[in-house]
Short mmCIF file of C-alpha atoms and ligand atoms in Angstrom, two decimals:
data_model
loop_
_atom_site.label_atom_id
_atom_site.label_comp_id
_atom_site.label_asym_id
_atom_site.label_seq_id
_atom_site.Cartn_x
_atom_site.Cartn_y
_atom_site.Cartn_z
CA MET A 679 -31.92 -28.82 18.14
CA ALA A 680 -33.45 -30.70 14.70
CA ALA A 681 -30.59 -31.27 11.73
CA LYS A 682 -31.54 -28.72 8.51
CA GLU A 683 -30.47 -28.14 4.81
CA THR A 684 -28.06 -25.09 5.29
CA PRO A 685 -29.04 -22.32 3.44
CA SER A 686 -26.00 -20.39 0.86
CA PRO A 687 -26.42 -16.67 1.84
CA VAL A 688 -28.61 -14.25 -0.78
CA LEU A 689 -26.47 -11.67 -1.29
CA LYS A 690 -27.31 -8.12 -2.36
CA ASN A 691 -24.05 -6.98 -3.66
CA LYS A 692 -22.30 -9.96 -5.01
CA ASP A 693 -18.97 -7.94 -4.99
CA LEU A 694 -18.48 -7.99 -2.35
CA LEU A 695 -17.28 -12.07 -2.57
CA ARG A 696 -13.91 -12.04 -3.45
CA ASP A 697 -11.30 -14.79 -4.82
CA ALA A 698 -8.19 -13.15 -4.56
CA ALA A 699 -5.73 -11.56 -2.87
CA PHE A 700 -5.68 -7.67 -3.23
CA ILE A 701 -2.07 -6.05 -3.93
CA ASN A 702 -1.37 -2.35 -5.04
CA GLY A 703 -4.64 -2.02 -6.06
CA ARG A 704 -4.71 -5.36 -8.67
CA TRP A 705 -6.96 -8.50 -7.07
CA ILE A 706 -4.83 -11.22 -8.29
CA LYS A 707 -6.42 -14.50 -8.86
CA GLU A 708 -3.65 -16.26 -10.43
CA ALA A 709 -1.66 -18.85 -8.54
CA SER A 710 -0.08 -22.56 -8.83
CA GLU A 711 -1.91 -23.51 -5.44
CA TYR A 712 -5.55 -22.86 -4.04
CA PHE A 713 -6.83 -23.42 -0.81
CA GLU A 714 -10.30 -24.23 -0.27
CA VAL A 715 -12.98 -22.16 2.32
CA THR A 716 -15.23 -24.33 4.09
CA ASP A 717 -18.65 -23.06 5.56
CA PRO A 718 -17.95 -25.06 9.52
CA ALA A 719 -22.17 -25.33 9.96
CA SER A 720 -22.25 -27.66 6.82
CA GLY A 721 -17.79 -28.26 5.97
CA LYS A 722 -19.24 -28.06 1.61
CA VAL A 723 -16.34 -25.73 -0.15
CA ILE A 724 -16.98 -22.41 -0.20
CA ALA A 725 -14.24 -20.65 -1.84
CA LYS A 726 -11.21 -21.49 -3.76
CA LEU A 727 -8.53 -18.91 -3.55
CA PRO A 728 -4.82 -18.59 -4.32
CA ASP A 729 -2.85 -20.45 -1.56
CA GLN A 730 0.71 -17.42 -2.32
CA PRO A 731 4.21 -17.61 -2.80
CA ILE A 732 6.29 -15.92 -0.22
CA SER A 733 7.12 -13.58 -2.78
CA ALA A 734 3.74 -12.21 -2.33
CA VAL A 735 3.99 -10.78 1.06
CA GLU A 736 7.23 -9.68 -0.33
CA GLU A 737 5.80 -7.81 -3.34
CA ALA A 738 2.70 -6.10 -0.75
CA ILE A 739 5.27 -5.08 1.75
CA ASP A 740 7.55 -2.89 -1.55
CA VAL A 741 3.84 -2.16 -2.39
CA ALA A 742 3.23 -0.44 0.62
CA ASN A 743 6.73 1.25 1.08
CA ASN A 744 6.33 2.89 -1.52
CA ALA A 745 2.13 4.45 -0.82
CA PHE A 746 3.86 4.99 2.60
CA LYS A 747 5.61 7.67 0.82
CA THR A 748 3.43 9.65 -0.09
CA PHE A 749 -0.08 8.26 2.40
CA LYS A 750 2.07 9.38 5.25
CA ASN A 751 2.08 13.11 3.60
CA THR A 752 -1.78 13.02 3.25
CA THR A 753 -4.01 15.62 5.50
CA PRO A 754 -5.66 14.21 8.58
CA ARG A 755 -8.65 16.30 7.15
CA GLN A 756 -8.65 13.69 3.83
CA ARG A 757 -7.68 10.13 5.78
CA SER A 758 -10.43 11.06 8.06
CA ALA A 759 -13.32 11.72 5.02
CA TRP A 760 -11.80 8.10 3.46
CA LEU A 761 -12.54 6.77 7.50
CA ARG A 762 -16.24 8.23 6.70
CA ASN A 763 -16.73 6.44 3.39
CA LEU A 764 -15.31 3.24 5.00
CA PHE A 765 -17.90 3.64 7.99
CA ASN A 766 -21.13 4.65 5.47
CA LEU A 767 -20.39 1.60 3.55
CA MET A 768 -19.89 -0.87 6.25
CA ASN A 769 -23.72 0.10 7.08
CA GLU A 770 -25.28 -0.11 3.34
CA ASN A 771 -23.95 -3.42 2.72
CA GLN A 772 -24.43 -3.95 6.75
CA GLU A 773 -26.55 -7.05 5.67
CA ASP A 774 -24.24 -9.25 3.04
CA LEU A 775 -20.92 -8.46 5.72
CA ALA A 776 -22.88 -10.11 7.81
CA LYS A 777 -24.01 -12.91 5.99
CA ILE A 778 -20.52 -13.84 4.42
CA LEU A 779 -19.80 -13.41 8.10
CA THR A 780 -21.51 -16.12 9.42
CA TRP A 781 -21.38 -18.67 6.24
CA GLU A 782 -17.39 -18.44 6.90
CA ASN A 783 -17.24 -19.00 10.55
CA GLY A 784 -20.20 -20.05 11.61
CA LYS A 785 -21.43 -17.82 14.43
CA ALA A 786 -25.35 -16.86 14.35
CA LEU A 787 -26.41 -14.52 11.57
CA SER A 788 -27.16 -12.36 14.35
CA GLU A 789 -24.13 -12.39 16.25
CA ALA A 790 -22.88 -11.86 12.52
CA ARG A 791 -24.87 -8.72 12.53
CA GLY A 792 -24.11 -7.28 15.89
CA GLU A 793 -19.94 -7.40 14.90
CA ILE A 794 -20.30 -6.14 11.16
CA LYS A 795 -22.17 -3.27 13.37
CA TYR A 796 -19.41 -3.19 16.08
CA ALA A 797 -16.39 -3.43 13.25
CA ALA A 798 -17.94 -0.33 11.40
CA SER A 799 -17.49 1.78 14.52
CA TYR A 800 -13.86 1.37 13.77
CA PHE A 801 -13.86 3.47 11.12
CA GLU A 802 -16.20 6.47 13.11
CA TRP A 803 -14.47 6.47 16.01
CA PHE A 804 -10.82 6.90 13.79
CA ALA A 805 -12.63 8.94 10.88
CA GLU A 806 -12.53 11.65 14.09
CA GLU A 807 -9.16 10.65 16.23
CA ALA A 808 -7.51 10.86 12.76
CA VAL A 809 -7.70 14.36 13.19
CA ARG A 810 -6.88 14.98 16.89
CA SER A 811 -2.97 13.85 17.27
CA TYR A 812 -0.85 15.97 19.75
CA GLY A 813 2.42 16.69 20.68
CA VAL A 814 3.82 18.47 23.94
CA THR A 815 5.66 21.80 24.24
CA ILE A 816 9.42 21.36 26.94
CA GLN A 817 11.56 23.44 28.23
CA PRO A 818 14.61 21.69 28.34
CA GLY A 819 17.54 22.31 31.50
CA ASN A 820 19.28 24.27 28.36
CA CYS A 821 17.25 27.72 28.84
CA SER A 822 18.80 28.52 24.69
CA ASN A 823 16.53 25.43 23.84
CA ARG A 824 13.21 24.87 22.94
CA ALA A 825 11.47 21.58 22.41
CA TYR A 826 8.21 19.70 21.05
CA THR A 827 7.37 16.51 20.29
CA ILE A 828 4.90 15.42 16.67
CA ARG A 829 3.64 11.81 16.52
CA GLN A 830 4.45 10.68 13.05
CA PRO A 831 3.09 7.36 11.56
CA VAL A 832 5.38 4.05 12.74
CA GLY A 833 5.07 3.42 8.46
CA VAL A 834 4.46 -0.25 6.96
CA CYS A 835 2.14 -2.18 9.60
CA GLY A 836 1.96 -5.74 9.34
CA MET A 837 -1.22 -6.73 10.79
CA ILE A 838 -2.36 -10.96 11.61
CA CYS A 839 -6.00 -11.73 12.12
CA PRO A 840 -7.50 -15.00 13.85
CA TRP A 841 -10.82 -16.61 12.78
CA ASN A 842 -13.23 -15.63 15.86
CA PHE A 843 -14.47 -11.56 14.89
CA PRO A 844 -13.64 -12.20 10.82
CA SER A 845 -14.43 -8.57 10.69
CA ALA A 846 -14.01 -6.51 13.61
CA MET A 847 -9.77 -8.03 14.96
CA ILE A 848 -9.45 -6.39 11.36
CA THR A 849 -11.46 -3.24 11.48
CA ARG A 850 -10.11 -2.13 14.98
CA LYS A 851 -5.99 -2.32 13.46
CA VAL A 852 -6.64 -1.06 10.17
CA ALA A 853 -8.51 1.72 11.26
CA PRO A 854 -5.82 3.82 13.45
CA ALA A 855 -3.34 2.71 11.40
CA PHE A 856 -5.57 4.69 8.36
CA ALA A 857 -5.93 7.24 10.56
CA ALA A 858 -2.74 7.69 11.79
CA GLY A 859 -0.90 8.09 7.90
CA CYS A 860 0.51 3.85 7.77
CA THR A 861 0.09 2.00 5.19
CA ILE A 862 -0.56 -2.33 5.09
CA VAL A 863 -0.28 -5.66 4.72
CA LEU A 864 -3.15 -7.86 6.23
CA LYS A 865 -2.93 -11.71 6.29
CA PRO A 866 -6.54 -12.75 7.50
CA ASP A 867 -6.88 -16.47 8.78
CA SER A 868 -7.09 -19.38 5.91
CA GLN A 869 -10.46 -20.37 7.49
CA THR A 870 -11.84 -16.64 7.25
CA PRO A 871 -10.99 -14.97 4.72
CA LEU A 872 -13.99 -13.91 2.92
CA SER A 873 -14.98 -10.82 5.04
CA ALA A 874 -11.53 -9.83 4.87
CA LEU A 875 -11.76 -9.24 1.27
CA ALA A 876 -15.23 -8.09 1.38
CA LEU A 877 -13.27 -5.53 3.82
CA ALA A 878 -10.11 -4.90 1.17
CA TYR A 879 -13.01 -4.06 -1.82
CA LEU A 880 -14.79 -1.31 0.30
CA VAL A 881 -11.84 0.09 1.36
CA GLU A 882 -10.66 0.70 -2.45
CA LYS A 883 -15.08 1.52 -2.98
CA ALA A 884 -13.89 4.38 0.06
CA GLY A 885 -11.21 5.84 -2.40
CA PHE A 886 -7.73 5.22 -0.26
CA PRO A 887 -4.75 5.42 -2.78
CA ARG A 888 -3.92 2.33 -4.84
CA GLY A 889 -1.13 0.74 -2.47
CA CYS A 890 -2.04 1.64 0.66
CA PHE A 891 -3.82 -1.50 1.98
CA ASN A 892 -2.75 -4.95 0.21
CA LEU A 893 -4.33 -7.98 1.90
CA VAL A 894 -2.21 -11.77 1.21
CA LEU A 895 -3.39 -15.01 0.89
CA SER A 896 -1.91 -18.46 1.99
CA HIS A 897 -3.14 -21.42 4.20
CA THR A 898 0.24 -23.39 3.74
CA ARG A 899 2.64 -20.43 4.49
CA THR A 900 1.20 -18.88 7.26
CA PRO A 901 4.00 -18.80 9.35
CA GLU A 902 6.52 -18.40 6.70
CA PHE A 903 4.26 -15.32 5.70
CA GLY A 904 4.19 -14.34 9.61
CA LEU A 905 8.45 -14.38 9.84
CA LYS A 906 8.52 -12.55 6.51
CA LEU A 907 6.70 -9.75 7.48
CA CYS A 908 8.89 -9.80 10.92
CA GLU A 909 11.94 -10.10 9.80
CA SER A 910 11.63 -7.31 6.89
CA PRO A 911 13.45 -4.13 7.46
CA LYS A 912 10.30 -2.22 5.84
CA VAL A 913 8.04 -3.22 7.92
CA LYS A 914 7.19 -1.24 11.33
CA LYS A 915 5.12 -2.65 13.26
CA ILE A 916 2.94 -5.86 13.73
CA THR A 917 -0.09 -6.40 15.14
CA PHE A 918 -1.65 -9.17 15.67
CA THR A 919 -4.51 -10.86 17.23
CA GLY A 920 -4.99 -14.40 18.16
CA SER A 921 -3.10 -17.12 20.96
CA THR A 922 0.13 -16.63 23.78
CA ASN A 923 1.98 -19.46 21.70
CA VAL A 924 2.09 -17.59 17.79
CA GLY A 925 2.41 -14.37 20.05
CA LYS A 926 5.41 -15.26 21.50
CA ILE A 927 6.92 -16.29 18.47
CA LEU A 928 6.19 -13.74 16.64
CA MET A 929 7.78 -11.35 19.12
CA GLU A 930 10.78 -13.22 18.76
CA GLN A 931 11.14 -13.14 14.96
CA SER A 932 10.44 -9.36 15.60
CA ALA A 933 13.71 -9.06 17.95
CA SER A 934 16.16 -8.76 14.89
CA THR A 935 14.30 -5.42 13.57
CA MET A 936 13.18 -4.11 17.10
CA LYS A 937 9.20 -3.63 15.62
CA LYS A 938 7.18 -1.93 17.32
CA LEU A 939 4.33 -4.61 18.53
CA SER A 940 0.92 -4.71 19.57
CA LEU A 941 -0.06 -8.09 20.88
CA GLU A 942 -3.65 -9.41 22.06
CA LEU A 943 -3.38 -12.78 23.21
CA GLY A 944 -5.08 -15.17 24.54
CA GLY A 945 -7.41 -15.01 28.40
CA ASN A 946 -8.91 -16.83 30.76
CA ALA A 947 -10.99 -14.84 32.38
CA PRO A 948 -12.69 -15.38 35.74
CA PHE A 949 -16.24 -14.31 36.22
CA ILE A 950 -16.53 -13.98 40.24
CA VAL A 951 -20.05 -13.62 41.41
CA PHE A 952 -20.23 -12.66 44.69
CA GLU A 953 -23.99 -14.06 47.42
CA ASP A 954 -25.31 -9.83 47.30
CA ALA A 955 -24.59 -9.63 43.86
CA ASP A 956 -27.90 -9.55 41.78
CA ILE A 957 -28.08 -13.77 40.41
CA ASP A 958 -30.51 -13.29 38.06
CA GLU A 959 -29.24 -10.24 36.32
CA ALA A 960 -25.82 -12.20 36.72
CA VAL A 961 -26.46 -14.69 35.19
CA GLU A 962 -28.23 -12.95 32.18
CA GLN A 963 -25.05 -11.31 31.97
CA ALA A 964 -23.10 -14.67 32.43
CA LEU A 965 -24.52 -16.14 29.27
CA ALA A 966 -24.38 -12.71 27.64
CA CYS A 967 -20.48 -13.16 28.49
CA LYS A 968 -19.85 -16.68 28.23
CA PHE A 969 -21.72 -17.45 25.68
CA ARG A 970 -20.91 -14.82 22.69
CA GLY A 971 -19.12 -16.90 19.35
CA LEU A 972 -20.45 -19.99 21.43
CA GLY A 973 -17.63 -19.55 23.96
CA GLN A 974 -15.10 -18.36 21.13
CA THR A 975 -14.44 -14.60 22.46
CA CYS A 976 -11.36 -13.84 24.20
CA VAL A 977 -12.79 -12.15 26.27
CA CYS A 978 -15.04 -15.02 27.40
CA ALA A 979 -15.77 -16.78 31.28
CA ASN A 980 -13.55 -19.37 31.27
CA ARG A 981 -13.88 -19.86 34.86
CA PHE A 982 -17.04 -19.06 37.11
CA TYR A 983 -16.37 -18.46 40.81
CA VAL A 984 -19.65 -18.34 42.30
CA GLN A 985 -20.20 -17.76 45.80
CA SER A 986 -20.65 -21.19 48.01
CA SER A 987 -23.73 -20.11 49.22
CA ILE A 988 -25.55 -19.25 45.97
CA ILE A 989 -23.82 -22.06 44.12
CA GLU A 990 -26.57 -24.47 43.68
CA GLU A 991 -29.05 -21.58 42.63
CA PHE A 992 -26.63 -19.68 40.42
CA SER A 993 -25.61 -22.98 38.59
CA GLU A 994 -29.50 -24.18 37.85
CA LYS A 995 -30.89 -20.83 36.86
CA LEU A 996 -27.83 -20.91 34.68
CA ALA A 997 -29.00 -24.02 32.98
CA GLY A 998 -32.47 -23.64 32.82
CA LYS A 999 -31.70 -20.45 30.66
CA VAL A 1000 -29.19 -22.64 28.52
CA LYS A 1001 -31.90 -25.36 27.84
CA LYS A 1002 -33.39 -22.81 25.71
CA PHE A 1003 -30.42 -22.10 23.25
CA ILE A 1004 -31.84 -22.67 19.82
CA ILE A 1005 -28.20 -24.62 17.96
CA GLY A 1006 -28.22 -24.88 14.52
CA PRO A 1007 -26.84 -23.14 10.96
CA GLY A 1008 -25.56 -19.47 11.74
CA LEU A 1009 -27.60 -18.26 9.13
CA GLN A 1010 -30.76 -19.94 9.63
CA GLU A 1011 -33.05 -17.00 11.70
CA GLU A 1012 -33.97 -18.72 14.51
CA THR A 1013 -30.60 -20.04 15.34
CA THR A 1014 -29.39 -17.98 18.45
CA HIS A 1015 -25.78 -20.18 18.73
CA GLY A 1016 -24.34 -21.39 15.95
CA CYS A 1017 -21.29 -24.02 15.93
CA LEU A 1018 -17.76 -24.29 16.75
CA ILE A 1019 -14.98 -22.67 14.44
CA ASN A 1020 -13.44 -27.40 13.70
CA GLN A 1021 -13.53 -30.77 14.65
CA LYS A 1022 -10.71 -29.15 16.92
CA ALA A 1023 -12.61 -27.06 18.96
CA ILE A 1024 -14.92 -29.39 19.71
CA LYS A 1025 -12.08 -31.94 21.05
CA LYS A 1026 -10.83 -29.25 23.06
CA VAL A 1027 -14.18 -28.25 25.22
CA ASP A 1028 -14.76 -32.64 25.53
CA GLU A 1029 -11.39 -32.72 27.01
CA HIS A 1030 -11.50 -30.23 29.59
CA ALA A 1031 -15.57 -30.99 30.48
CA GLN A 1032 -13.40 -34.99 30.80
CA ASP A 1033 -10.88 -34.31 32.80
CA ALA A 1034 -13.00 -32.07 35.22
CA ILE A 1035 -15.25 -34.40 35.75
CA GLU A 1036 -12.43 -37.09 36.65
CA LYS A 1037 -11.43 -34.94 39.19
CA GLY A 1038 -14.89 -35.04 40.63
CA ALA A 1039 -16.54 -31.88 39.17
CA GLU A 1040 -20.53 -32.43 38.85
CA VAL A 1041 -22.61 -32.12 36.25
CA VAL A 1042 -25.39 -29.64 35.59
CA LEU A 1043 -26.13 -30.19 31.69
CA LYS A 1044 -23.82 -33.04 30.02
CA GLY A 1045 -24.39 -31.36 27.16
CA GLY A 1046 -21.84 -32.61 24.19
CA PRO A 1047 -21.57 -33.46 20.32
CA LEU A 1048 -24.51 -32.42 18.28
CA PRO A 1049 -23.50 -35.33 15.28
CA GLU A 1050 -27.23 -34.81 14.27
CA ILE A 1051 -26.75 -31.47 13.62
CA GLY A 1052 -23.59 -30.95 12.04
CA GLU A 1053 -19.52 -32.28 12.74
CA THR A 1054 -19.00 -29.21 14.53
CA PHE A 1055 -22.03 -28.96 16.62
CA TYR A 1056 -21.77 -28.88 20.58
CA SER A 1057 -24.33 -28.67 23.05
CA PRO A 1058 -22.89 -26.46 26.51
CA VAL A 1059 -22.17 -28.56 29.26
CA ILE A 1060 -22.33 -26.53 32.58
CA LEU A 1061 -20.23 -27.93 35.44
CA THR A 1062 -20.48 -27.11 39.12
CA LYS A 1063 -17.95 -27.06 42.24
CA VAL A 1064 -15.35 -28.18 39.38
CA PRO A 1065 -11.32 -28.56 41.71
CA HIS A 1066 -8.63 -26.17 41.00
CA SER A 1067 -6.15 -29.20 40.11
CA ALA A 1068 -9.08 -29.28 36.82
CA LYS A 1069 -7.47 -28.18 32.87
CA VAL A 1070 -9.81 -25.79 32.37
CA SER A 1071 -8.79 -23.60 35.41
CA LYS A 1072 -5.33 -22.77 33.97
CA GLU A 1073 -6.01 -23.23 30.53
CA GLU A 1074 -8.64 -21.65 27.67
CA THR A 1075 -11.07 -23.61 26.68
CA PHE A 1076 -12.45 -21.27 24.00
CA GLY A 1077 -15.67 -23.41 23.75
CA PRO A 1078 -19.15 -23.99 25.04
CA LEU A 1079 -17.86 -25.12 28.44
CA CYS A 1080 -19.16 -23.78 31.94
CA ALA A 1081 -16.99 -24.33 34.72
CA ILE A 1082 -18.12 -23.05 38.23
CA PHE A 1083 -16.08 -22.88 40.99
CA SER A 1084 -16.31 -22.24 44.82
CA PHE A 1085 -15.02 -19.68 47.03
CA ASP A 1086 -15.97 -18.68 50.09
CA THR A 1087 -14.15 -15.68 50.66
CA LEU A 1088 -12.68 -12.16 49.02
CA GLU A 1089 -9.56 -12.69 49.37
CA GLU A 1090 -9.24 -16.22 48.42
CA VAL A 1091 -11.66 -15.82 45.14
CA ILE A 1092 -9.16 -12.87 44.67
CA GLY A 1093 -6.17 -15.26 44.92
CA TYR A 1094 -7.92 -17.93 42.58
CA ALA A 1095 -9.04 -15.47 39.60
CA ASN A 1096 -5.00 -14.57 39.84
CA ASP A 1097 -2.98 -17.58 39.61
CA THR A 1098 -2.61 -17.50 36.08
CA ASN A 1099 -0.15 -15.84 33.24
CA VAL A 1100 -2.59 -14.13 31.78
CA GLY A 1101 -4.47 -11.25 31.86
CA LEU A 1102 -7.04 -9.70 29.30
CA ALA A 1103 -10.52 -9.41 30.84
CA SER A 1104 -12.18 -9.78 34.71
CA TYR A 1105 -15.70 -9.96 35.78
CA VAL A 1106 -16.90 -9.28 39.81
CA PHE A 1107 -20.44 -9.18 40.13
CA SER A 1108 -21.77 -7.77 43.34
CA LYS A 1109 -23.87 -4.44 44.93
CA ASN A 1110 -21.42 -3.31 46.93
CA VAL A 1111 -19.88 -0.36 46.23
CA ASP A 1112 -16.85 -1.52 48.28
CA LYS A 1113 -16.41 -4.73 47.20
CA ILE A 1114 -16.56 -3.94 43.39
CA TYR A 1115 -13.55 -1.20 44.17
CA THR A 1116 -11.49 -3.22 46.22
CA VAL A 1117 -11.58 -6.60 43.52
CA ALA A 1118 -11.35 -4.69 40.38
CA GLU A 1119 -8.53 -2.89 41.69
CA ALA A 1120 -6.93 -6.07 42.99
CA LEU A 1121 -7.26 -8.42 39.43
CA GLU A 1122 -4.55 -9.03 37.12
CA THR A 1123 -6.11 -8.13 34.35
CA GLY A 1124 -6.17 -5.39 31.52
CA MET A 1125 -10.10 -5.06 31.83
CA VAL A 1126 -12.66 -5.60 34.47
CA SER A 1127 -15.59 -5.27 34.12
CA CYS A 1128 -18.60 -4.82 36.84
CA ASN A 1129 -22.02 -5.94 36.95
CA THR A 1130 -22.10 -6.95 33.16
CA GLY A 1131 -20.73 -9.40 30.91
CA ILE A 1132 -20.67 -7.46 27.91
CA PHE A 1133 -17.69 -3.83 27.95
CA SER A 1134 -16.56 -4.25 24.27
CA ASP A 1135 -17.40 -1.05 22.99
CA VAL A 1136 -14.47 1.41 20.99
CA ALA A 1137 -14.62 3.93 23.47
CA ILE A 1138 -12.77 1.96 25.80
CA PRO A 1139 -9.28 0.64 25.79
CA PHE A 1140 -8.54 -2.73 24.76
CA GLY A 1141 -6.10 -5.31 26.02
CA GLY A 1142 -4.35 -7.36 28.29
CA VAL A 1143 -1.82 -7.50 30.69
CA LYS A 1144 1.02 -10.32 31.70
CA GLU A 1145 1.24 -12.92 28.85
CA SER A 1146 -2.64 -11.95 27.25
CA GLY A 1147 0.22 -9.09 25.84
CA PHE A 1148 0.51 -5.19 25.28
CA GLY A 1149 -0.87 -2.62 23.27
CA ARG A 1150 -4.19 -0.90 24.00
CA GLU A 1151 -7.08 -0.69 20.45
CA GLY A 1152 -9.41 1.60 20.41
CA SER A 1153 -9.92 4.29 22.74
CA LEU A 1154 -8.66 7.95 23.45
CA TYR A 1155 -5.27 5.42 23.01
CA GLY A 1156 -6.02 3.41 19.94
CA LEU A 1157 -4.34 5.86 17.47
CA GLU A 1158 -1.12 6.14 19.56
CA ASP A 1159 -0.07 2.59 19.16
CA TYR A 1160 0.35 3.30 15.39
CA THR A 1161 2.45 6.59 15.50
CA ILE A 1162 6.06 7.16 17.01
CA ILE A 1163 6.67 10.31 18.87
CA LYS A 1164 9.29 12.47 17.43
CA THR A 1165 11.59 14.93 19.58
CA VAL A 1166 12.74 17.88 17.49
CA THR A 1167 15.25 20.51 19.79
CA ILE A 1168 15.81 23.44 18.15
CA GLY A 1169 18.91 25.21 19.85
CA ASN A 1170 20.94 28.52 20.38
CA LEU A 1171 18.05 30.80 20.93
CA PRO A 1172 19.36 34.40 21.31
CA ASN A 1173 18.61 34.84 24.70
CA ARG A 1174 15.38 36.10 26.11
CA ILE A 1175 14.58 39.83 26.29
N1 NAD B 1774 -6.70 -10.44 23.05
C1 NAD B 1774 -7.46 -10.63 22.41
O1 NAD B 1774 -8.46 -9.96 21.75
C2 NAD B 1774 -7.96 -11.49 21.08
C3 NAD B 1774 -8.80 -11.39 20.35
C4 NAD B 1774 -9.97 -12.69 19.57
C5 NAD B 1774 -8.75 -13.59 19.75
N2 NAD B 1774 -7.57 -14.02 21.29
C6 NAD B 1774 -6.95 -15.12 20.67
O2 NAD B 1774 -6.73 -16.03 20.31
C7 NAD B 1774 -7.18 -17.40 20.73
C8 NAD B 1774 -7.50 -17.98 19.22
O3 NAD B 1774 -7.15 -18.01 18.21
P1 NAD B 1774 -6.48 -18.97 17.60
O4 NAD B 1774 -6.38 -20.20 18.09
O5 NAD B 1774 -6.68 -19.15 16.38
O6 NAD B 1774 -4.77 -18.55 17.24
P2 NAD B 1774 -3.69 -18.61 16.36
O7 NAD B 1774 -2.92 -17.82 17.40
O8 NAD B 1774 -3.80 -19.91 16.24
O9 NAD B 1774 -4.18 -18.01 14.90
C9 NAD B 1774 -4.30 -16.45 14.86
C10 NAD B 1774 -3.83 -16.09 13.38
O10 NAD B 1774 -2.20 -16.47 13.90
C11 NAD B 1774 -1.89 -16.66 12.04
N3 NAD B 1774 -0.66 -17.74 12.81
C12 NAD B 1774 -0.51 -19.31 12.98
N4 NAD B 1774 0.12 -19.23 13.22
C13 NAD B 1774 1.76 -18.54 12.48
C14 NAD B 1774 2.71 -18.05 12.61
N5 NAD B 1774 3.35 -18.45 13.03
N6 NAD B 1774 2.98 -16.92 12.12
C15 NAD B 1774 2.63 -16.04 11.48
N7 NAD B 1774 0.69 -16.37 11.85
C16 NAD B 1774 0.78 -16.91 12.84
C17 NAD B 1774 -3.29 -17.50 12.50
O11 NAD B 1774 -3.22 -18.43 10.61
C18 NAD B 1774 -4.09 -16.85 13.02
O12 NAD B 1774 -4.97 -16.07 11.87
C19 NAD B 1774 -7.10 -17.36 22.00
O13 NAD B 1774 -6.34 -17.60 22.70
C20 NAD B 1774 -7.53 -15.86 22.45
O14 NAD B 1774 -7.98 -15.96 23.47
C21 NAD B 1774 -7.33 -12.84 21.66
O1 SSN B 1775 -12.26 -11.85 20.16
C1 SSN B 1775 -12.04 -11.07 20.77
C2 SSN B 1775 -12.20 -9.81 20.66
C3 SSN B 1775 -13.79 -9.41 21.16
C4 SSN B 1775 -13.86 -8.28 21.55
O2 SSN B 1775 -13.36 -7.31 20.90
O3 SSN B 1775 -14.97 -7.82 22.33
#
């Protein structure tokens, strides 16, 4: 865990590093204000980007609205080919894209490589889905009428994306939108805009028509940008990944124009381990699940519920594995786990850990800040026998705190797991198939992962219930969110012969 000088990434394709917004196929660098992007591992400034005025969003919306008039009539085959080009381009530039991602986000390079592959898979999937949009035929009550439905692109989509997956959270919105024939105004997080800009460059290279994809930049005016996208009658859909609080704001702001919404919001995932589970496997999976992005993943386990008879064994084995982590700057090849996004994130982990300890939790692994490496580095904390009154039982920590709670019965643990206002992902470990079915069906989450800690895949519907939002990304349903169903009735047909 020794401090080392963070290297700057050496890129093969330097064109991927952009320092301008992208509207109507033009890179826009000029602005009266600029914001800095920093490497969270070193605190060094790595880019200065235009902090655009609100007029830039208005312009991007107008451009996307004009582009929609022709883009919606391109053939699904053509859109599929452009998406396939984009998939190939991401793969060709995989290593550079991973380096850019690590540089601005801080996650280990090995993880960033995985994210780029995952992000690209959305373009491959939706290249295949673009040509598979179906309607139904209906016989209405009136015998001289016939009806059928078609799916049409919803229109201009406003996309607001977070920093924790700077590439994949964008591609899983952009890919289905393009597949359906929608045009785009994207606002990436101002902490991690470089991955988004690299994607904009590749969208251009892939051959998409000018104006279909527009990317606006701001650090100081994020809420105003959001408001403009929500209130514009030209924008027909808002798709957002981020916190439940911001999701609620966007939903309220979208009410005046009755927008279609997809909201992928916060989670508080329970990770349940029964005494009949393979404990070593459960520990391995717990590590993979909890420490993706060092705990900054919306589907990371937030609450471990471990049956009381195995809680000591599980906690000790987990701690033994965590001690082997190599925490350091993400760009160093040997690093297994990088840093957190900022100091606010560290404060929250510390606050949740201290609160649980004060309320009676036992410390298995002390962890804590690692200032000798840098201000955003934090060694994981493992606490056991955490009381249910602790903050971590109700709030998402979004960082490297493993809070282990004890339970005795199946009914009891389902009660604990569902005692939250959010419902994104949950995990169950048991070798008893009856138990797996029962618990999976009783858990109030959009996704239940059984005997594995990693389930994310473009092929599965991704999304939550309760205050984790609505809409499903990826899968056979992903395209639907970017289309509207139109019903066509043909009347006054002659009598059947
Ligand atoms: N469900 C999912 O798929 C998913 C995926 C990733 C992250 N998340 C959630 O995101 C949260 C972590 O990210 P965060 O804390 O940065 O979330 P956040 O909601 O604060 O920020 C998300 C994005 O929204 C922007 N934003 C903030 N206020 C805004 C406003 N008023 N109008 C428009 N945009 C605004 C931010 O700049 C950022 O780009 C966690 O709760 C996590 O669970 C959910
Ligand atoms: O953080 C949210 C999304 C991560 C994933 O797709 O698994």
